[in-house]
Coordinates of C-alpha atoms in Angstrom, one line a residue:
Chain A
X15 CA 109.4 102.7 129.1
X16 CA 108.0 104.1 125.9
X17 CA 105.3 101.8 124.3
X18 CA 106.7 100.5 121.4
X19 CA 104.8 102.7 118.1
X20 CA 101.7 101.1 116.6
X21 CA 103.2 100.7 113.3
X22 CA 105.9 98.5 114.6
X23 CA 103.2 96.9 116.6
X24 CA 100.9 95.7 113.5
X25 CA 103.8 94.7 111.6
X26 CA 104.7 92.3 114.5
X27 CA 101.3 91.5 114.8
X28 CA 101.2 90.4 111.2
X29 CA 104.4 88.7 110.8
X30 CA 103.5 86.5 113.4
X31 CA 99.7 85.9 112.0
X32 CA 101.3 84.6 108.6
X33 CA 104.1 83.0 110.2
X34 CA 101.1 80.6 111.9
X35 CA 99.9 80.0 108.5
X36 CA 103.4 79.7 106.8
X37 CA 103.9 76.3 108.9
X38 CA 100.5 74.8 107.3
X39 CA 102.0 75.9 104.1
X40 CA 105.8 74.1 105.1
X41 CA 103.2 70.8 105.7
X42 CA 101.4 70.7 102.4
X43 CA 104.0 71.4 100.5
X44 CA 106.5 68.2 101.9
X45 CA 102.9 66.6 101.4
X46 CA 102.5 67.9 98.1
X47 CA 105.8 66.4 96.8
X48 CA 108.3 69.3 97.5
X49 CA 111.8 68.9 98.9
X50 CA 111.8 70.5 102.3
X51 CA 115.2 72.6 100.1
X52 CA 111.6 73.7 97.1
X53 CA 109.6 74.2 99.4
X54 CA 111.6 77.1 101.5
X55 CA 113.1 78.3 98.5
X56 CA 109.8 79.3 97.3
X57 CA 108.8 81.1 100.6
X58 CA 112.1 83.3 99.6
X59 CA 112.1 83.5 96.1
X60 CA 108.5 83.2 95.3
X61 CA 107.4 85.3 98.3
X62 CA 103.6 85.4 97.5
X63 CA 101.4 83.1 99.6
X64 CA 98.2 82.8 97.8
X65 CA 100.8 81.6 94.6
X66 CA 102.4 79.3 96.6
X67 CA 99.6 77.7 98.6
X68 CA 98.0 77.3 94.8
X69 CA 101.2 75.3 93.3
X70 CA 100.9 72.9 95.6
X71 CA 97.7 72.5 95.7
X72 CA 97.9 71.9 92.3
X73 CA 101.1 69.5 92.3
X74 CA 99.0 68.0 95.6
X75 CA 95.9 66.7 93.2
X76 CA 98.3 65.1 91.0
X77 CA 98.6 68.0 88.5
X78 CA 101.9 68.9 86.4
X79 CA 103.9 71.7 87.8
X80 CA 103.1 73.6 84.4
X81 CA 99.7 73.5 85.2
X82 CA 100.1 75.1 88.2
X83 CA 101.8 78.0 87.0
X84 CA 99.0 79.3 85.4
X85 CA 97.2 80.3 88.8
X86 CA 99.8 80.9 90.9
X87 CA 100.8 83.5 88.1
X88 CA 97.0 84.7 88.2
X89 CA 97.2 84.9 91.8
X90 CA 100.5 86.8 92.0
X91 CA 99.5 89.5 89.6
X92 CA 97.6 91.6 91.9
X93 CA 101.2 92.4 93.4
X94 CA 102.0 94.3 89.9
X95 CA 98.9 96.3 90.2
X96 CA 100.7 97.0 94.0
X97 CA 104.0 97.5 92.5
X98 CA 102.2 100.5 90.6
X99 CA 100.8 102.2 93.4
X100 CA 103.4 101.9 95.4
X101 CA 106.0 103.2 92.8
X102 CA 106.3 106.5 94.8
X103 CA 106.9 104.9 98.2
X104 CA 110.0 103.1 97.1
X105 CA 113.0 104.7 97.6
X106 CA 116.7 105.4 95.9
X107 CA 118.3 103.9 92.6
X108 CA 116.9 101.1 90.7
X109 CA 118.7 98.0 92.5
X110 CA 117.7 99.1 95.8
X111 CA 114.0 99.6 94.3
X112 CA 114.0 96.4 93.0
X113 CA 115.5 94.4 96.0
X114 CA 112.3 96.6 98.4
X115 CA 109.7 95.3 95.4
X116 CA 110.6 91.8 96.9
X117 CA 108.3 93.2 99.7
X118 CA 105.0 94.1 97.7
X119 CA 102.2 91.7 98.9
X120 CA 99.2 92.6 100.1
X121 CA 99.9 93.2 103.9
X122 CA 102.9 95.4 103.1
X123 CA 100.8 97.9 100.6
X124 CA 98.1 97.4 103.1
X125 CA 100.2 98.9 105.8
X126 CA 101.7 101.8 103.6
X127 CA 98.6 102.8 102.5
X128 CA 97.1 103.4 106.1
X129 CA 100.1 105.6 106.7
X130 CA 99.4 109.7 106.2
X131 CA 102.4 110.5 105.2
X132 CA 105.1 109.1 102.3
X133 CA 108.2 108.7 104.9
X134 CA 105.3 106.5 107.2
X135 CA 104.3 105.0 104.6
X136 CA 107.7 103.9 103.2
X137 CA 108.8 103.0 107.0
X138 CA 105.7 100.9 107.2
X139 CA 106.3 99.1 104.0
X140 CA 109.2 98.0 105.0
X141 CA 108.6 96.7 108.7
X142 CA 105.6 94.9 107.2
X143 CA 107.7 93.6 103.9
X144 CA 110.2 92.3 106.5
X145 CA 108.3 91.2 109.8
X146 CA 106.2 88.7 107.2
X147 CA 109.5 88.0 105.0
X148 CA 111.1 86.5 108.3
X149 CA 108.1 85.0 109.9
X150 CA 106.9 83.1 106.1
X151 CA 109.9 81.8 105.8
X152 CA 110.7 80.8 109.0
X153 CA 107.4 79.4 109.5
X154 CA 107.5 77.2 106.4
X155 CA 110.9 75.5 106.8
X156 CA 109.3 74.5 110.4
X157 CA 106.2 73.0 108.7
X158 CA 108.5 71.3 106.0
X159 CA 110.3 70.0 109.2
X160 CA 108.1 68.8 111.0
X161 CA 106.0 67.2 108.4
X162 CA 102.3 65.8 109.1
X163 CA 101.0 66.2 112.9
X164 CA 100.7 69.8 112.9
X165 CA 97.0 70.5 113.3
X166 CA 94.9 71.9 110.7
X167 CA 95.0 75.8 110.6
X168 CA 91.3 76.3 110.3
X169 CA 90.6 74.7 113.3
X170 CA 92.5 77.6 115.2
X171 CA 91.0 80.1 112.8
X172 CA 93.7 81.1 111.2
X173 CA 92.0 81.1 108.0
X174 CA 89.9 83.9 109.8
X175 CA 92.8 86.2 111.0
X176 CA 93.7 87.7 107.0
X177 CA 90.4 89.1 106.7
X178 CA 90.0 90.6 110.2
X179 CA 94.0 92.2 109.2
X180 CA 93.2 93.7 106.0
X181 CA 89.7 95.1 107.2
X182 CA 91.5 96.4 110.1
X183 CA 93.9 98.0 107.5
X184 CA 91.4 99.3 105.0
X185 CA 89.0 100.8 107.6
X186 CA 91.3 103.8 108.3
X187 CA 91.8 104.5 104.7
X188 CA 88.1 104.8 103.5
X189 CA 87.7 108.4 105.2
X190 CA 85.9 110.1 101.7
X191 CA 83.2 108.6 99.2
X192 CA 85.6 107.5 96.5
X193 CA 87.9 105.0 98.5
X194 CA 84.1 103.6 100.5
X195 CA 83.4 103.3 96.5
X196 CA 86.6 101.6 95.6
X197 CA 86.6 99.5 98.0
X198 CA 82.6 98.3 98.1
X199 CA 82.2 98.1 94.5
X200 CA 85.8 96.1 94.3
X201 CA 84.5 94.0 96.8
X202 CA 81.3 93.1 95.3
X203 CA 83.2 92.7 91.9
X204 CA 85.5 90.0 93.1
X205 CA 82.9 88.2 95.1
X206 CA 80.7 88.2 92.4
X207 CA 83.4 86.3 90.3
X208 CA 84.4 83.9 92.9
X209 CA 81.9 81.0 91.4
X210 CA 82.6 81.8 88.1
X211 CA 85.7 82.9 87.3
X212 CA 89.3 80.8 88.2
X213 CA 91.3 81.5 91.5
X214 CA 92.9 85.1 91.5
X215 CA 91.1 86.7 89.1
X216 CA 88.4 88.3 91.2
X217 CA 90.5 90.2 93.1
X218 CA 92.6 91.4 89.9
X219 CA 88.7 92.4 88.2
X220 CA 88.3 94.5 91.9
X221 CA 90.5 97.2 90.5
X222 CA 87.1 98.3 88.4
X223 CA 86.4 99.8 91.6
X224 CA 88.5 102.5 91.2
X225 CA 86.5 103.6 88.0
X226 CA 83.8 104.8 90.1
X227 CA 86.0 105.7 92.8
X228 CA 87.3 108.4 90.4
X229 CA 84.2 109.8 89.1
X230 CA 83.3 110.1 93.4
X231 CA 86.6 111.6 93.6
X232 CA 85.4 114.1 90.8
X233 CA 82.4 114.9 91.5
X234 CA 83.6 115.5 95.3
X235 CA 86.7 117.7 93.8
X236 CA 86.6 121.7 93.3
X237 CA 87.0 122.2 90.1
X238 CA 90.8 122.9 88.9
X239 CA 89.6 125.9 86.3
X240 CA 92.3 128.8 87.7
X241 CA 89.4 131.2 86.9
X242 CA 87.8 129.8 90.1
X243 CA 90.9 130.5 91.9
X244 CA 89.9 133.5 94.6
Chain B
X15 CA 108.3 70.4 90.8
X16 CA 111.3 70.9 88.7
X17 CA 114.0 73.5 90.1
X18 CA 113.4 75.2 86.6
X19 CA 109.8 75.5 86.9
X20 CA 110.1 77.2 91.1
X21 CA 112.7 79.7 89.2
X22 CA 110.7 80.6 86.5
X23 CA 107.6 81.2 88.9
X24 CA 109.7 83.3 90.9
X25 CA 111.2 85.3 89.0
X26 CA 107.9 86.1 87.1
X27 CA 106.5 86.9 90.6
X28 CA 109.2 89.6 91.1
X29 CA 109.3 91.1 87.2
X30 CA 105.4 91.8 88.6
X31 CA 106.1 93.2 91.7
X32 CA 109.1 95.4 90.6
X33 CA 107.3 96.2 87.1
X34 CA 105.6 99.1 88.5
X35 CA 108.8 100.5 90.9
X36 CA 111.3 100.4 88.4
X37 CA 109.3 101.4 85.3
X38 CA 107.6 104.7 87.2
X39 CA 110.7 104.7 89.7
X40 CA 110.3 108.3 91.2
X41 CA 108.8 109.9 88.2
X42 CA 106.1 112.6 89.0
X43 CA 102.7 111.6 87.7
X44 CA 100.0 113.3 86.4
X45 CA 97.8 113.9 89.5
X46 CA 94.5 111.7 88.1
X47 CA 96.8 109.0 87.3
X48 CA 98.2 108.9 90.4
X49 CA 94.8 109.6 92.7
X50 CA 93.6 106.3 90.7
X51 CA 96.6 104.4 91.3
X52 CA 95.9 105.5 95.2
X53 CA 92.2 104.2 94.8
X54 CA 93.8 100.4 93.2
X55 CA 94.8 99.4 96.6
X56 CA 91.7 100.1 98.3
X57 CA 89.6 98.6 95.9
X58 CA 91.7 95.4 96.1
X59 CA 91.9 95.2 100.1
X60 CA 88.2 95.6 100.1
X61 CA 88.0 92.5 97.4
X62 CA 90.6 90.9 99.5
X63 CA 88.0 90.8 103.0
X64 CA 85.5 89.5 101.3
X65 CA 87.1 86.7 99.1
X66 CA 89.0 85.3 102.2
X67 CA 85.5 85.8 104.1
X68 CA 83.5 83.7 101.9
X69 CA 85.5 82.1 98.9
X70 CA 84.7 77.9 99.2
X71 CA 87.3 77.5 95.9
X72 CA 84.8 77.9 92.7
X73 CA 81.7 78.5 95.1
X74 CA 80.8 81.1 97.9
X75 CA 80.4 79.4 101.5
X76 CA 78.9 81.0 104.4
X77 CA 80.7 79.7 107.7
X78 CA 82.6 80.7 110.8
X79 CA 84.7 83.1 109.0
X80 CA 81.5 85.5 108.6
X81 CA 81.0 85.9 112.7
X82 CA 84.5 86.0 112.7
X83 CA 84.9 89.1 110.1
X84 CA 81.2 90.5 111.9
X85 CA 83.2 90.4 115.6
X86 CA 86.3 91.9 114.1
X87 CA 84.6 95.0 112.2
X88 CA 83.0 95.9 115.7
X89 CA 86.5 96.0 117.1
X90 CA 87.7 98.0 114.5
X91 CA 84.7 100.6 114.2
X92 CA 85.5 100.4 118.6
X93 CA 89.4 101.3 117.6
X94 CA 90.3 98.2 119.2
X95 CA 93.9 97.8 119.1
X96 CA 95.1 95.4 116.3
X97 CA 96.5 92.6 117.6
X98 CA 93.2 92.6 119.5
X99 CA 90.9 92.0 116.2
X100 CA 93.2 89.6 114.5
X101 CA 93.3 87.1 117.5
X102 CA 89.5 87.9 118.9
X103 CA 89.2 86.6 114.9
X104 CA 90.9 83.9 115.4
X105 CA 89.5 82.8 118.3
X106 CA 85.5 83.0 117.4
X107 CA 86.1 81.2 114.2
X108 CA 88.6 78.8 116.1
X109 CA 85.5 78.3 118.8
X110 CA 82.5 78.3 116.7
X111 CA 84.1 75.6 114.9
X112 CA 84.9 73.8 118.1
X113 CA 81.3 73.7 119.3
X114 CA 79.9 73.1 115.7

């Protein structure tokens, strides 16, 4: 038997890491006040975890659900800055485009990104996009089920598994100067924020990384004068 | 939460998403714009590691997650398979916390 491709493999792997995490999410939201009917309608519609775990932690401390829009909104707009660089990996008219861009979250660009090619990476988009889709979703109508009782996710360190996924996923993809640029001087943006500024936007202020990941990139690059051309 | 207010959240969370596929669709970009598009994702992931490594909500706390993320980067600088680093995570945070 052939040994199923790793792409299909880490999509698997994923869906099932935040489909452990979706049923803490199912919990707190019934906690939080949500209809079991809210709170998996959200995991579809919504489809953005950090937003979602934010709204009801929000509506959880007694807050108004319009004051939980604001972060959850905060939190979801790093998918736009996805969106963008994943324009070229989505495929075909506009409604099929906009029915994949469902998909873009972090573990799905993630994934694309580590591919070398544009078919890979559009194939890995969308076993990613669709492995978590099922698993979220699936996950969180079991935690809204089964209510309270269901231990806390940290103590199986679950909490621990994102991290350890997307530094698997980045690892491959900082082969040059300008992505280890990118990616450090993001890094130390957002965690510089993290006391300071309100949930979500250190992560969006990481994408001033990619300022001196482009002057790296420059200074790395031949330059494009055709009188250099041989 | 209001039905209204989970719509409206939701389908602001797609007009994001969709934004950039359906306002660049398959246009060809000029090749700076799109090696720095390229560079946003990479510069998010890397944010991404360290926020869920050490974010405590409004402060920065130092606990099992960082042996956790220090065991998992071995793995991955070893090519450990990775299903392998995700649950090897899991489980040194999941026992570190056990014993502490």
């Amino acid at each position: 038997m052939r040994r199923p491709d790793p792409v299909l493999r880490a999509a698997l792997a994923i869906g099932l890491a935040t489909g452990a995490y979706a049923v803490s999410y199912g919990v707190l939201a019934v906690a939080a006040g949500l209809s079991v009917a809210q709170t998996c309608a959200m995991s579809a519609l919504v489809f953005t975890g950090a937003s979602q775990f934010a709204v009801i932690g929000v509506l959880g401390a007694g807050g108004s659900a319009a004051a939980a829009l604001a972060p959850a909104l905060l939190l979801a707009a790093r998918n736009g800055l996805y969106g963008l660089a994943l324009a070229p990996v989505l495929r075909g008219g506009r409604l099929r485009r906009g029915v994949e861009a469902q998909l873009v979250i972090d573990e799905s660009t993630a994934m694309a990104r580590a591919q070398a090619d544009p078919h890979g990476a559009h194939r890995a988009f969308l076993l990613t996009g669709l492995s978590v889709f099922v698993c979220w979703n699936a996950g969180s109508l079991a935690g809204a089920l089964a209510g309270e009782g269901i231990g806390d996710p940290r103590a199986l360190g679950l909490d621990a598994m994102f991290p350890a996924a997307f530094l698997a996923l980045l690892w491959p993809q900082l082969r040059d100067r300008a992505t280890r640029t990118a990616a450090g001087v993001g890094a130390a943006v957002a965690v510089a924020l993290v006391p300071v500024a309100p949930a979500g936007l250190p992560i969006l202020a990481a994408v001033l990384g990619v300022l001196p990941g482009l002057r790296a990139l420059r200074a790395a690059a031949p330059t494009d004068d055709p009188a250099d051309a041989p | 939460m209001s039905w209204t207010a989970l719509l409206l959240l939701a389908a602001a969370a797609w007009a994001m998403k969709a934004a950039g596929p359906l306002v660049l669709g398959g246009r060809t970009l000029r090749p700076d714009v799109e090696a720095a598009l390229g560079l946003v994702p990479v510069a998010l992931l890397g944010a991404l590691i360290l926020v869920q490594t050490v974010d405590g909500g409004e402060r920065l706390v130092l606990d099992a997650r960082v042996p956790a993320l220090g065991v998992a980067a071995l793995l991955v600088w070893r090519r450990a398979p990775f299903l392998v680093v995700v649950l090897v995570a899991a489980a040194t945070a999941a026992t570190l916390r056990a014993i502490a």
